Coordinates of C-alpha atoms in Angstrom, one line a residue:
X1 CA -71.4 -25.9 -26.2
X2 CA -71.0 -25.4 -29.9
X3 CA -68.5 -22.7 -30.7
X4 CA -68.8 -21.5 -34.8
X5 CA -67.8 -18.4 -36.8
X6 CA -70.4 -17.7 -39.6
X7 CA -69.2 -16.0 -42.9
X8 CA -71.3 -15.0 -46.1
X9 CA -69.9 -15.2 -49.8
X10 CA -71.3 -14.7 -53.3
X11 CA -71.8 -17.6 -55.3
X12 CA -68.7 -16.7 -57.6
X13 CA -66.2 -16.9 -55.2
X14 CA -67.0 -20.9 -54.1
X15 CA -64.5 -22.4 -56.6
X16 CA -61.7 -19.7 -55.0
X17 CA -62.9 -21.0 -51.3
X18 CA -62.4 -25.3 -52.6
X19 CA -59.2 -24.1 -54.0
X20 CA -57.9 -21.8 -51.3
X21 CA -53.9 -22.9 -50.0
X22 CA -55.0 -23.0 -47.0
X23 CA -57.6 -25.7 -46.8
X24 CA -56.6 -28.2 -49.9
X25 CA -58.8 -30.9 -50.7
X26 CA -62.4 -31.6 -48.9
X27 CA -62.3 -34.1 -46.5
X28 CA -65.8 -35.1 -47.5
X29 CA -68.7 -33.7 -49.7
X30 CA -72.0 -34.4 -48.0
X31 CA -76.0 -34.0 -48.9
X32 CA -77.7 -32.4 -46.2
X33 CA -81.7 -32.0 -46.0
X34 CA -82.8 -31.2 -42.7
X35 CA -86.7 -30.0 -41.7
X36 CA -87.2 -28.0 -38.4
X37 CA -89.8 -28.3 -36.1
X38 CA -91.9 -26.2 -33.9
X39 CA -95.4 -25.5 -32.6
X40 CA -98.1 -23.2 -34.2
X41 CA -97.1 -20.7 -32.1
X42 CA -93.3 -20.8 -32.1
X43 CA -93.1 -22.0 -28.5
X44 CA -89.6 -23.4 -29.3
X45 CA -88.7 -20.2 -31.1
X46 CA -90.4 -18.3 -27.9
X47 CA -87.7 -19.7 -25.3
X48 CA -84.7 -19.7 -27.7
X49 CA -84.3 -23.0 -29.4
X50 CA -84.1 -24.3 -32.6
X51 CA -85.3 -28.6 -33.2
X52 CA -84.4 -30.2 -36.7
X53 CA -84.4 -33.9 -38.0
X54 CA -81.7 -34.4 -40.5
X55 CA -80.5 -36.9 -42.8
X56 CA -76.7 -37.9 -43.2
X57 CA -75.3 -40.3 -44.5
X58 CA -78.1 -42.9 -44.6
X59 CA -79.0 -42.2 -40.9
X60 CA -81.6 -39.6 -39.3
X61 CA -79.9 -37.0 -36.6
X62 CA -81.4 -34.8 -34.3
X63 CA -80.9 -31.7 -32.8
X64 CA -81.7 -29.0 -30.6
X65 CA -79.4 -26.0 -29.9
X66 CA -80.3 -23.7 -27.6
X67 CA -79.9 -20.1 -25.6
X68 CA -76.1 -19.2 -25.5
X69 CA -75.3 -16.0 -27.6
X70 CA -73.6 -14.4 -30.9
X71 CA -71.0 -12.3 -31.0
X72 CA -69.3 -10.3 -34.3
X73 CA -70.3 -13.3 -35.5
X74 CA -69.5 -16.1 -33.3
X75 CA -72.0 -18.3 -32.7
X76 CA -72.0 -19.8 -29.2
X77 CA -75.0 -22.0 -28.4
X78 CA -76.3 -25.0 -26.0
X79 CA -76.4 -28.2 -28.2
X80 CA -77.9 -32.2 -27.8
X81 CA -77.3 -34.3 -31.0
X82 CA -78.1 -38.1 -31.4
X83 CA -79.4 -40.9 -34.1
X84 CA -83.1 -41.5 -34.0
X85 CA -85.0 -43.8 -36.5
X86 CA -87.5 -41.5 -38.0
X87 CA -87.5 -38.2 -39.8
X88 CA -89.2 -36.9 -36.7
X89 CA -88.4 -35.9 -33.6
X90 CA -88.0 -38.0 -30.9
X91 CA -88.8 -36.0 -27.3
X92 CA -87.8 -38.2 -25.3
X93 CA -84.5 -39.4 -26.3
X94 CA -83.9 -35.8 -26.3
X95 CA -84.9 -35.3 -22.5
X96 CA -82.1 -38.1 -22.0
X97 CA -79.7 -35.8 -23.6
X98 CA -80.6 -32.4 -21.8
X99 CA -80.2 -34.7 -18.5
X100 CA -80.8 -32.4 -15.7
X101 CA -80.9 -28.9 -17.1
X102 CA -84.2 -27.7 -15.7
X103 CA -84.6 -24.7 -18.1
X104 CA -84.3 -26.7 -21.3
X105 CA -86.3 -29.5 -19.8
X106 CA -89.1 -27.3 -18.8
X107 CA -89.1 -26.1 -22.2
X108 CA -90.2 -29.8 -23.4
X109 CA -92.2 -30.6 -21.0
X110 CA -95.3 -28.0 -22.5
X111 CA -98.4 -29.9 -22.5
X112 CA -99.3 -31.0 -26.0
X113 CA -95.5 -30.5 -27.2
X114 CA -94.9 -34.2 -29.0
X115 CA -99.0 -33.4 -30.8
X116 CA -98.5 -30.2 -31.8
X117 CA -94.6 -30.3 -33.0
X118 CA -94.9 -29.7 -37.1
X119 CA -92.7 -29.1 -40.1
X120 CA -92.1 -25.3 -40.6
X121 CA -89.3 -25.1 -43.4
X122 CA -86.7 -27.1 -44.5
X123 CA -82.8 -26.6 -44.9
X124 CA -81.1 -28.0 -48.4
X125 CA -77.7 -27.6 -48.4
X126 CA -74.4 -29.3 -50.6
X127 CA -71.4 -29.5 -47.3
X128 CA -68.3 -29.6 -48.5
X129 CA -66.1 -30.1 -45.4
X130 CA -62.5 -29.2 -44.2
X131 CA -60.9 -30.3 -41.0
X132 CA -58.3 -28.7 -40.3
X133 CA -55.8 -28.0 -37.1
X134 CA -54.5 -24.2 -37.3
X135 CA -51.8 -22.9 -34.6
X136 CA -53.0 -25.8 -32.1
X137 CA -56.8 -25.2 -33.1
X138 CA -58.6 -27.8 -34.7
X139 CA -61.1 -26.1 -36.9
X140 CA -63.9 -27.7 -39.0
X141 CA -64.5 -25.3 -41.9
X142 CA -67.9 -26.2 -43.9
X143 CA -68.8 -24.3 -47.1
X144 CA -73.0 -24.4 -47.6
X145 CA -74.6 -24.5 -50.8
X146 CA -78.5 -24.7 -50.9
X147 CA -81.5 -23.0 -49.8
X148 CA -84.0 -22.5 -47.2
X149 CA -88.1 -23.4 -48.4
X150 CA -91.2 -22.8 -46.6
X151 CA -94.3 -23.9 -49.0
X152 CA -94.1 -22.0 -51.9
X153 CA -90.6 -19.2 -50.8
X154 CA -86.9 -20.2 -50.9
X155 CA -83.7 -18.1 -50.4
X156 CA -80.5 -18.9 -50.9
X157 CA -77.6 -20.2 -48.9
X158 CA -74.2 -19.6 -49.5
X159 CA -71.9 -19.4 -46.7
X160 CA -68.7 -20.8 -44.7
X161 CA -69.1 -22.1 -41.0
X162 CA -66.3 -22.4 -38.8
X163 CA -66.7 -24.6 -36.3
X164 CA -64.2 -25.1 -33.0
X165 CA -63.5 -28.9 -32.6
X166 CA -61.2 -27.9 -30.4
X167 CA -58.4 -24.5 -28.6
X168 CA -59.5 -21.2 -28.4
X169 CA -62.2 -19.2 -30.0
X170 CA -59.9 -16.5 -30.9
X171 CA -58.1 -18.9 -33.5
X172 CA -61.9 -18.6 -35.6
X173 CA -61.3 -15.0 -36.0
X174 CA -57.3 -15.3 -37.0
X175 CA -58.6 -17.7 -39.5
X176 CA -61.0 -15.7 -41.2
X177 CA -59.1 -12.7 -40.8
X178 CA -56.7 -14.7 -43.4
X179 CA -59.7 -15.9 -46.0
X180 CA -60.5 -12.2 -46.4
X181 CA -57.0 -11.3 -47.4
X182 CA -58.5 -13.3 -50.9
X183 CA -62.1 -13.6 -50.7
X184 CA -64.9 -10.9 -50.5
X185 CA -66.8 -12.3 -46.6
X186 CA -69.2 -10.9 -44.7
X187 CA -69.8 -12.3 -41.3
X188 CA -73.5 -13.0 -40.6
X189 CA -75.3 -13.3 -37.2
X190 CA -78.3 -15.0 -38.6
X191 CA -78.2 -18.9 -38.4
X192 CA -79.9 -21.1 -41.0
X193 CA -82.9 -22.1 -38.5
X194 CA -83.2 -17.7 -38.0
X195 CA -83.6 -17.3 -41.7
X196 CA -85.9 -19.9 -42.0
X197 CA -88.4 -18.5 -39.1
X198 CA -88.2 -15.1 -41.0
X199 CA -89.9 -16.4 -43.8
X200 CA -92.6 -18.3 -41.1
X201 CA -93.2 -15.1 -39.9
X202 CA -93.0 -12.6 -42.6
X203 CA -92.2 -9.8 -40.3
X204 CA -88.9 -8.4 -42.0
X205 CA -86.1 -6.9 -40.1
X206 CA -87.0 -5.0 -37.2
X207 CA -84.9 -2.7 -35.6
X208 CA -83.2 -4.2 -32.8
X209 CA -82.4 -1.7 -29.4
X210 CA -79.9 -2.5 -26.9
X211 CA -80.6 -5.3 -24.4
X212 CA -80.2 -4.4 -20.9
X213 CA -77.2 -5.8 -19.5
X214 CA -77.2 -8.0 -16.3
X215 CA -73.6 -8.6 -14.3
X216 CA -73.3 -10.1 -10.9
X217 CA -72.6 -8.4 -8.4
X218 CA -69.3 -10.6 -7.8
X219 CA -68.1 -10.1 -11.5
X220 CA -64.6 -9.5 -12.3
X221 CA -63.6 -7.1 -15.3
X222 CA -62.4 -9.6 -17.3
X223 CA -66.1 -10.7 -17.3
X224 CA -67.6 -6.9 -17.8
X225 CA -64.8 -6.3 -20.9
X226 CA -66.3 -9.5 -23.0
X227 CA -69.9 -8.8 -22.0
X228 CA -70.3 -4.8 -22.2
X229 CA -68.6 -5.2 -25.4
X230 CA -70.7 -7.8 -26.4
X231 CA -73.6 -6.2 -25.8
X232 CA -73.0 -3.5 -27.8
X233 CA -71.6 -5.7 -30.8
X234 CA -75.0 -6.8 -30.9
X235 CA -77.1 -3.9 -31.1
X236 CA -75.0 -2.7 -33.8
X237 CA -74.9 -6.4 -35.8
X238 CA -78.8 -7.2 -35.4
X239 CA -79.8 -4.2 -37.1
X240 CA -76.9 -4.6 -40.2
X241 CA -79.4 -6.4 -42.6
X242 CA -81.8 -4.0 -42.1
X243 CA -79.8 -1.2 -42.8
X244 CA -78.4 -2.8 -46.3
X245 CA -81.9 -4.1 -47.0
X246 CA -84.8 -1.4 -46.1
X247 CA -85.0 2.0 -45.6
X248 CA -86.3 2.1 -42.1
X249 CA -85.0 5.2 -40.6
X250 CA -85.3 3.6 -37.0
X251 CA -82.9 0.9 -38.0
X252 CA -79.8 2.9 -39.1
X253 CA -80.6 5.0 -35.8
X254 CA -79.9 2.0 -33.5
X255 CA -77.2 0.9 -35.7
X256 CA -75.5 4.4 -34.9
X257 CA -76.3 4.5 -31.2
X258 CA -74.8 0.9 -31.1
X259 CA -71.4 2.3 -32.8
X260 CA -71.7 5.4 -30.1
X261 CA -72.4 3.2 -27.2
X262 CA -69.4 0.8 -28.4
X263 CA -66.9 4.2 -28.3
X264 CA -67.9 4.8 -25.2
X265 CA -67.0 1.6 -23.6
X266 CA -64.0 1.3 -25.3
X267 CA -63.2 4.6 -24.1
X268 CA -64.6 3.4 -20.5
X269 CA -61.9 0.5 -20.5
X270 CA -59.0 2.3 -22.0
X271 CA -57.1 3.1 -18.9
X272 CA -56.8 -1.2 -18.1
X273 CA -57.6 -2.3 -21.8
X274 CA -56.4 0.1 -24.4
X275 CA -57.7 -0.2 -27.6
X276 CA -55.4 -0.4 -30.2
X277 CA -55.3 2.7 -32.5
X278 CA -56.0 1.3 -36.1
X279 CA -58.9 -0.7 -34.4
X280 CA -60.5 3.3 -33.1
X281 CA -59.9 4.3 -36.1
X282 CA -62.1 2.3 -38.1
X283 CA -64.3 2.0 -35.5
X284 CA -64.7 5.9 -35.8
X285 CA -64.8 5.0 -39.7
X286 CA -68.4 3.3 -39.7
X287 CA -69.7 6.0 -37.2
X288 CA -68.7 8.3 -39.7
X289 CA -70.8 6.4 -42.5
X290 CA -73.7 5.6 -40.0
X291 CA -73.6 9.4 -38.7
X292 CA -73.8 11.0 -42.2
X293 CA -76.7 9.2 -43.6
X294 CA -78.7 9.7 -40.0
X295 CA -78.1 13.4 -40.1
X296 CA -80.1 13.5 -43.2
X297 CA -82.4 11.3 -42.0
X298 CA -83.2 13.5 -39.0
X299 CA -82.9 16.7 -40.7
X300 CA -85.8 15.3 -43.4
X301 CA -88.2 13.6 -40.7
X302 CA -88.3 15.8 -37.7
X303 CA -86.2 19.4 -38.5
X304 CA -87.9 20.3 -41.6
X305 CA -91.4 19.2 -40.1
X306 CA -91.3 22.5 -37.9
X307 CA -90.9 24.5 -41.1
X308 CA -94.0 23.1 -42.8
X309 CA -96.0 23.6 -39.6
X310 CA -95.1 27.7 -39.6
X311 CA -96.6 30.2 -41.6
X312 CA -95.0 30.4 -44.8
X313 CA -93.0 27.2 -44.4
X314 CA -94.6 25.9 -48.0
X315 CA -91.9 28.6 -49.6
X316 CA -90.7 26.4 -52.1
X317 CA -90.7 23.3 -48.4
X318 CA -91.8 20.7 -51.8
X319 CA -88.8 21.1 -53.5
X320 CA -86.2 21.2 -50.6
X321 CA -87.8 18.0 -49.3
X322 CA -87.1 16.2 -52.7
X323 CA -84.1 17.2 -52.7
X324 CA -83.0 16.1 -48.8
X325 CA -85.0 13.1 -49.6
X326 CA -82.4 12.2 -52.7
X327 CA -79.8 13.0 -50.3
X328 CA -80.9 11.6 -47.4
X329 CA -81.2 8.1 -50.1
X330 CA -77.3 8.1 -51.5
X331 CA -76.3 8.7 -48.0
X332 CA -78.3 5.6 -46.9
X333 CA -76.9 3.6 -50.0
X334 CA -73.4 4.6 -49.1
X335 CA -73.5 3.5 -45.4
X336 CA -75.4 0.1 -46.8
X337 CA -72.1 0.0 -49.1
X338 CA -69.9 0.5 -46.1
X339 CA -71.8 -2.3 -44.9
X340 CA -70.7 -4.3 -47.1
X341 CA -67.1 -4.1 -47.4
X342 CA -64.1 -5.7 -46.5
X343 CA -63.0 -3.0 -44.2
X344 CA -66.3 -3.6 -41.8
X345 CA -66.1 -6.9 -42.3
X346 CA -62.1 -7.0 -41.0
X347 CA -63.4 -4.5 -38.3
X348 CA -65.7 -7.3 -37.1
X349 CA -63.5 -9.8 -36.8
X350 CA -60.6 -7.7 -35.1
X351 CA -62.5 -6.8 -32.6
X352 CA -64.0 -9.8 -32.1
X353 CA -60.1 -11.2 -31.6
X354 CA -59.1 -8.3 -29.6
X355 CA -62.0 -8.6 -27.0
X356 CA -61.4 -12.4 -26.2
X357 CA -57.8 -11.8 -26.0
X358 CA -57.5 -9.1 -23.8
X359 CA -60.4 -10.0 -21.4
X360 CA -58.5 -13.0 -19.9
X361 CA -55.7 -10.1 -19.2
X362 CA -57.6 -8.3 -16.5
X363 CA -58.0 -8.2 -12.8
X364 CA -60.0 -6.6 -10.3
X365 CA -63.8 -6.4 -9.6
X366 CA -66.2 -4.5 -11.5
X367 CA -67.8 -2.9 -9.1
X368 CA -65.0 -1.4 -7.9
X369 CA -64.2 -0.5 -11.7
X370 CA -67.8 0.6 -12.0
X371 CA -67.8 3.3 -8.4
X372 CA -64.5 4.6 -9.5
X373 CA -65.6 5.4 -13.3
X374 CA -68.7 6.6 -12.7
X375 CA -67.3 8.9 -10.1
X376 CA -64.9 10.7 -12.9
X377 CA -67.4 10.5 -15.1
X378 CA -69.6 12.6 -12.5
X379 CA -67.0 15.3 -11.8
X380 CA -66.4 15.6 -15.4
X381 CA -70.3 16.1 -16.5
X382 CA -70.2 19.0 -13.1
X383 CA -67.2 20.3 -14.5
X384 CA -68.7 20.9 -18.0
X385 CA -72.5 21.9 -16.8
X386 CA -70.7 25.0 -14.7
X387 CA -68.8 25.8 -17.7
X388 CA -71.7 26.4 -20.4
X389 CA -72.7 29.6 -21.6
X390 CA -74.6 30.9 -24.1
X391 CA -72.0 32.6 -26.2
X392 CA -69.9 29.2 -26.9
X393 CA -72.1 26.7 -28.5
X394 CA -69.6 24.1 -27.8
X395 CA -69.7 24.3 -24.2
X396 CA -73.5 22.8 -24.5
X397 CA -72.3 20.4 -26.9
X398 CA -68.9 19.0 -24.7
X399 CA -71.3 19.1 -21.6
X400 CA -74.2 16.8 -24.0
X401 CA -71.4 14.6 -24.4
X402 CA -70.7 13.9 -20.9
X403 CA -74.1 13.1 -20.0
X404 CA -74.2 10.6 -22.7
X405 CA -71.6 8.9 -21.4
X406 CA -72.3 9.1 -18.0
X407 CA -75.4 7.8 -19.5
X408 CA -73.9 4.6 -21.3
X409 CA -71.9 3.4 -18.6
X410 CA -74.4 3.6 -15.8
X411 CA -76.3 1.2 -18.4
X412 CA -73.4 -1.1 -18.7
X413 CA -73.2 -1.3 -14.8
X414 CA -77.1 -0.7 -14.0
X415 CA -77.5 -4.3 -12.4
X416 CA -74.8 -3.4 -9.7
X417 CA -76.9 -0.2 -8.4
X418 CA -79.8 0.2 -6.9
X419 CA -83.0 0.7 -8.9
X420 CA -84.6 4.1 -7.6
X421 CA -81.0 6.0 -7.7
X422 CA -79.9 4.5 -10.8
X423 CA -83.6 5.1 -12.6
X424 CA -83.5 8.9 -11.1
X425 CA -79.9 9.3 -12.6
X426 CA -80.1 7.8 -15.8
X427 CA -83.8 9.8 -16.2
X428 CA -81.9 13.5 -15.6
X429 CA -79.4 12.5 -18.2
X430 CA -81.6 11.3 -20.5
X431 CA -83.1 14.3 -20.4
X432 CA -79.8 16.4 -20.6
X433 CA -79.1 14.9 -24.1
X434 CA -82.8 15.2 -25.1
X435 CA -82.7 18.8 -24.3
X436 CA -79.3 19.6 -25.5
X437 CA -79.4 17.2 -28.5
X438 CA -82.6 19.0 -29.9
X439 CA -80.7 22.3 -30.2
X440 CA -77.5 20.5 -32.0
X441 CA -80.0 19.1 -34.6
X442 CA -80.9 22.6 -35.5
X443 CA -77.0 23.3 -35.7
X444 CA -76.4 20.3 -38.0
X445 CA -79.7 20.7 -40.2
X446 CA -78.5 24.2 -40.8
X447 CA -74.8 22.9 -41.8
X448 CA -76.4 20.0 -44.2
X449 CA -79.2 23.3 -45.6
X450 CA -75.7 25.0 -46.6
X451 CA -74.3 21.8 -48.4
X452 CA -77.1 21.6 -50.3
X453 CA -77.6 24.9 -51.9
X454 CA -73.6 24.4 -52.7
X455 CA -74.9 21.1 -54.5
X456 CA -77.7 22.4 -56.4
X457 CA -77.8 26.3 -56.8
X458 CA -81.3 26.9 -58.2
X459 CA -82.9 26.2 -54.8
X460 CA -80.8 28.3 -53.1
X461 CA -84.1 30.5 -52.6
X462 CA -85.9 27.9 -50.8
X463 CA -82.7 27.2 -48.9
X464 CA -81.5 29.9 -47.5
X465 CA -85.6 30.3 -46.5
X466 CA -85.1 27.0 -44.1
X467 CA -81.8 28.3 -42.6
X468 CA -83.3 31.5 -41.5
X469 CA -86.3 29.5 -40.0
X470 CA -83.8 27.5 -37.9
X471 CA -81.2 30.0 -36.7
X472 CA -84.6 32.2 -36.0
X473 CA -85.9 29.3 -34.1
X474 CA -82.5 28.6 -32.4
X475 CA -82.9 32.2 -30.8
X476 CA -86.1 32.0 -30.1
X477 CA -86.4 29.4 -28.4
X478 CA -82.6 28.5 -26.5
X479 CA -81.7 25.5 -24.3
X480 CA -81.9 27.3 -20.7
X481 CA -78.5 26.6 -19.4
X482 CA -78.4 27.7 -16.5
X483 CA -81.8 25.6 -15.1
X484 CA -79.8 22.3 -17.0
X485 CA -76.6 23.1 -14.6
X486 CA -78.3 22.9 -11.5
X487 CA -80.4 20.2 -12.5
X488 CA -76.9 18.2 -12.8
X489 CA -75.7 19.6 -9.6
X490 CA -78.1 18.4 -7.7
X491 CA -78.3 14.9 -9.1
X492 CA -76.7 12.5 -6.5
X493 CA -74.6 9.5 -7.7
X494 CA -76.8 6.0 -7.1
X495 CA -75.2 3.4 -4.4
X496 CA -74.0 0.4 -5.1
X497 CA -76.6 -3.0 -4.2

């Protein structure tokens, strides 16, 4: 299993990287040209491996890495490497190497495989290369210098990969954590043989949504910390690029539900795994960031849509728009920025360090975690249902909150439930938010309507036009309370499998 930390860097700051204190001279500069292989239709790609032929040092390696997982930025993947005597692959020296996995073997044995295996893109990269042993770690640290090419399209590489020779994984992050202190790094989930299948594809960054999440029904909790966690780490980390990089409205949506779903399962944990409080509170941070430029998002693509659609909603609608749609854009630039710097960056990797070193720390089954929590978490969402009312606002919104994560955790734990009560359940919450969540847009749009004409006085007219629409439609049209609370008291917890 290979074990690596991936880390991004602008081309300026190589020379401060090959003079760093910490890593002194290269152990060895190395030429690296490798072209990657697959089928016209991506079978490889299809069950979660990557092939590539590359040259080094006068001879011609192979290798296949496969399944395993990534991690705020830790790459942890299936690999078979060995010397064959062409520039192509060689199947069955590779079959020799899998031994008796059946899942990666049945993955070679497609009919045709060895015919229709071709060149897709290439990797061209300068290694220089460190190895290094760090508070009983041995750590190879390689700093990549090239490009990716398919046919006529390149992009550029420029990034550091730390690779675990040897100790524990946590050492990766404690090492980084200590680059940053002097160069600009980003971590980056995407592997070289990922990038290189984008530009096959030519299908962009699409937003990513959450994975469901699959525990036995034996697991411990040091086994449900790492992998809820993890989960959520990656919802939030696949759709990063896309959030710097587009403007897809969906993608800095799933992004923010990641950072929600991640609060809530630290806040699920926090009675045997506290979280530390500087780690919270930049973890509340970026869903500040995320939060602020969704708001506008929402309030310019779905909340001022109901004005345009009502008579007399074109009262100066042309102009407001423009204007949310300028703010909805610097809010979007500013979480892309946020994105971007050192502090996400150092939240990455902390938390990344935190998870793999408290997991080992815990004891007890998750199952038994899982009944107990969701069991508060039931009495809780009750609690709050019998206490809205119509004349405190925030007594709809505390009780929204409780169904979400009610909501969330029931995810995390879904596989240890069964199916009918847990769909039924999750379905009457869902709808909870939906319902309650809907009426708090109308709160917020009305809150951003007031910032604005602040911002920009001449169309206060049109303004102020909008905000009476919504508070009108807010009374006209009110959550029903009362039919939502005995809804939720009728709902029945789901038994365990």
């Amino acid at each position: 299993m290979e074990v690596e930390l991936k880390l991004l860097l602008a081309p300026e700051h190589n020379e401060q990287v090959q003079q760093h204190p910490l890593l002194g001279a290269p152990t060895r500069v190395q030429q690296l040209t490798a072209r990657y292989f697959d089928t016209p239709d991506l079978h490889l790609l299809r069950h979660g491996a990557g092939l590539r032929v590359r040259k080094v040092d006068g001879e011609w390696i192979q290798t296949m890495k496969a399944g395993g997982s990534v991690q705020s930025g830790l790459h942890s993947r299936n690999e078979w490497e060995g010397v064959v005597d062409r520039s192509w692959p060689r199947l069955g020296k590779l079959r020799k190497l899998i031994g008796d996995d059946p899942q990666w073997l049945a993955v070679l044995d497609e009919t045709n495989l060895k015919e229709r295996l071709e060149p897709l893109f290439l990797v061209d990269v300068q290694r220089h290369v460190w190895d290094l042993e760090i508070d009983g770690n041995r750590i190879e640290v390689a700093l990549d210098v090239g490009h990716i090419e398919r046919k006529a399209q390149r992009v550029p590489v420029n990034e550091i990969e730390l690779e675990l020779k040897d100790g524990d994984p946590a050492g990766l992050y404690a090492f980084a954590l200590q680059l940053l202190e002097d160069i600009p790094l980003r971590i980056s989930n995407v592997n070289k043989a990922q990038r290189g299948y984008l530009l096959v594809r030519d299908t962009g960054q699409a937003p990513f949504r959450a994975k469901a999440l699959e525990l036995d029904a034996d697991a411990t909790l040091s086994e449900a910390l790492p992998a809820v966690l993890g989960n959520c780490l990656e919802h939030i980390q696949r759709n990063e690029l896309a959030v710097i990089d587009s403007d897809d409205p969906e993608t800095l949506h799933q992004m923010r539900v990641g950072v929600r779903r991640l609060r809530s399962a630290i806040k699920l944990f926090d009675a045997v795994a506290p979280c530390p409080p500087a780690l919270q509170e930049d973890i509340s941070w970026l869903g500040t960031m995320l939060g602020a430029a969704r708001d506008w998002d929402v309030m310019l693509t779905s909340t001022l849509q109901h004005i345009d659609a009502s008579p007399g909603g074109q009262h100066g609608l042309m102009e407001l728009q423009s204007l949310a749609q300028q703010t909805a854009q610097a809010k979007r630039r500013k979480a892309a920025q946020a994105l971007l710097s050192p502090r996400y960056t150092r939240l990455m990797l902390t938390l990344g360090s935190w998870m793999l070193q408290t997991a080992p720390l815990l004891n007890g089954s998750a199952a038994q975690f899982s009944r107990q929590t969701m069991q508060q978490l039931h009495k809780s969402l009750l609690k709050r249902a019998a206490r809205m009312n119509d004349g405190d606002p925030a007594s709809a919104h505390r009780t929204r909150i409780a169904a979400k994560r009610g909501r969330y955790a029931l995810e995390f734990f879904h596989s240890l439930y069964r199916d009918k009560g847990t769909r039924t359940y999750l379905k009457a919450l869902s709808a909870t938010q939906e319902e309650l969540g809907q009426h708090n847009d109308l709160v917020v749009a009305s809150r951003l309507l007031q910032e604005l004409a602040q911002q920009h006085p001449p169309a206060d007219g049109a303004i102020q036009f909008a905000r009476g629409y919504l508070v009108a439609q807010q009374l006209m049209q009110p959550a029903d309370l009362n039919a939502i609370s005995s809804r939720l008291h009728a709902l029945r917890l789901p038994h365990m499998r």
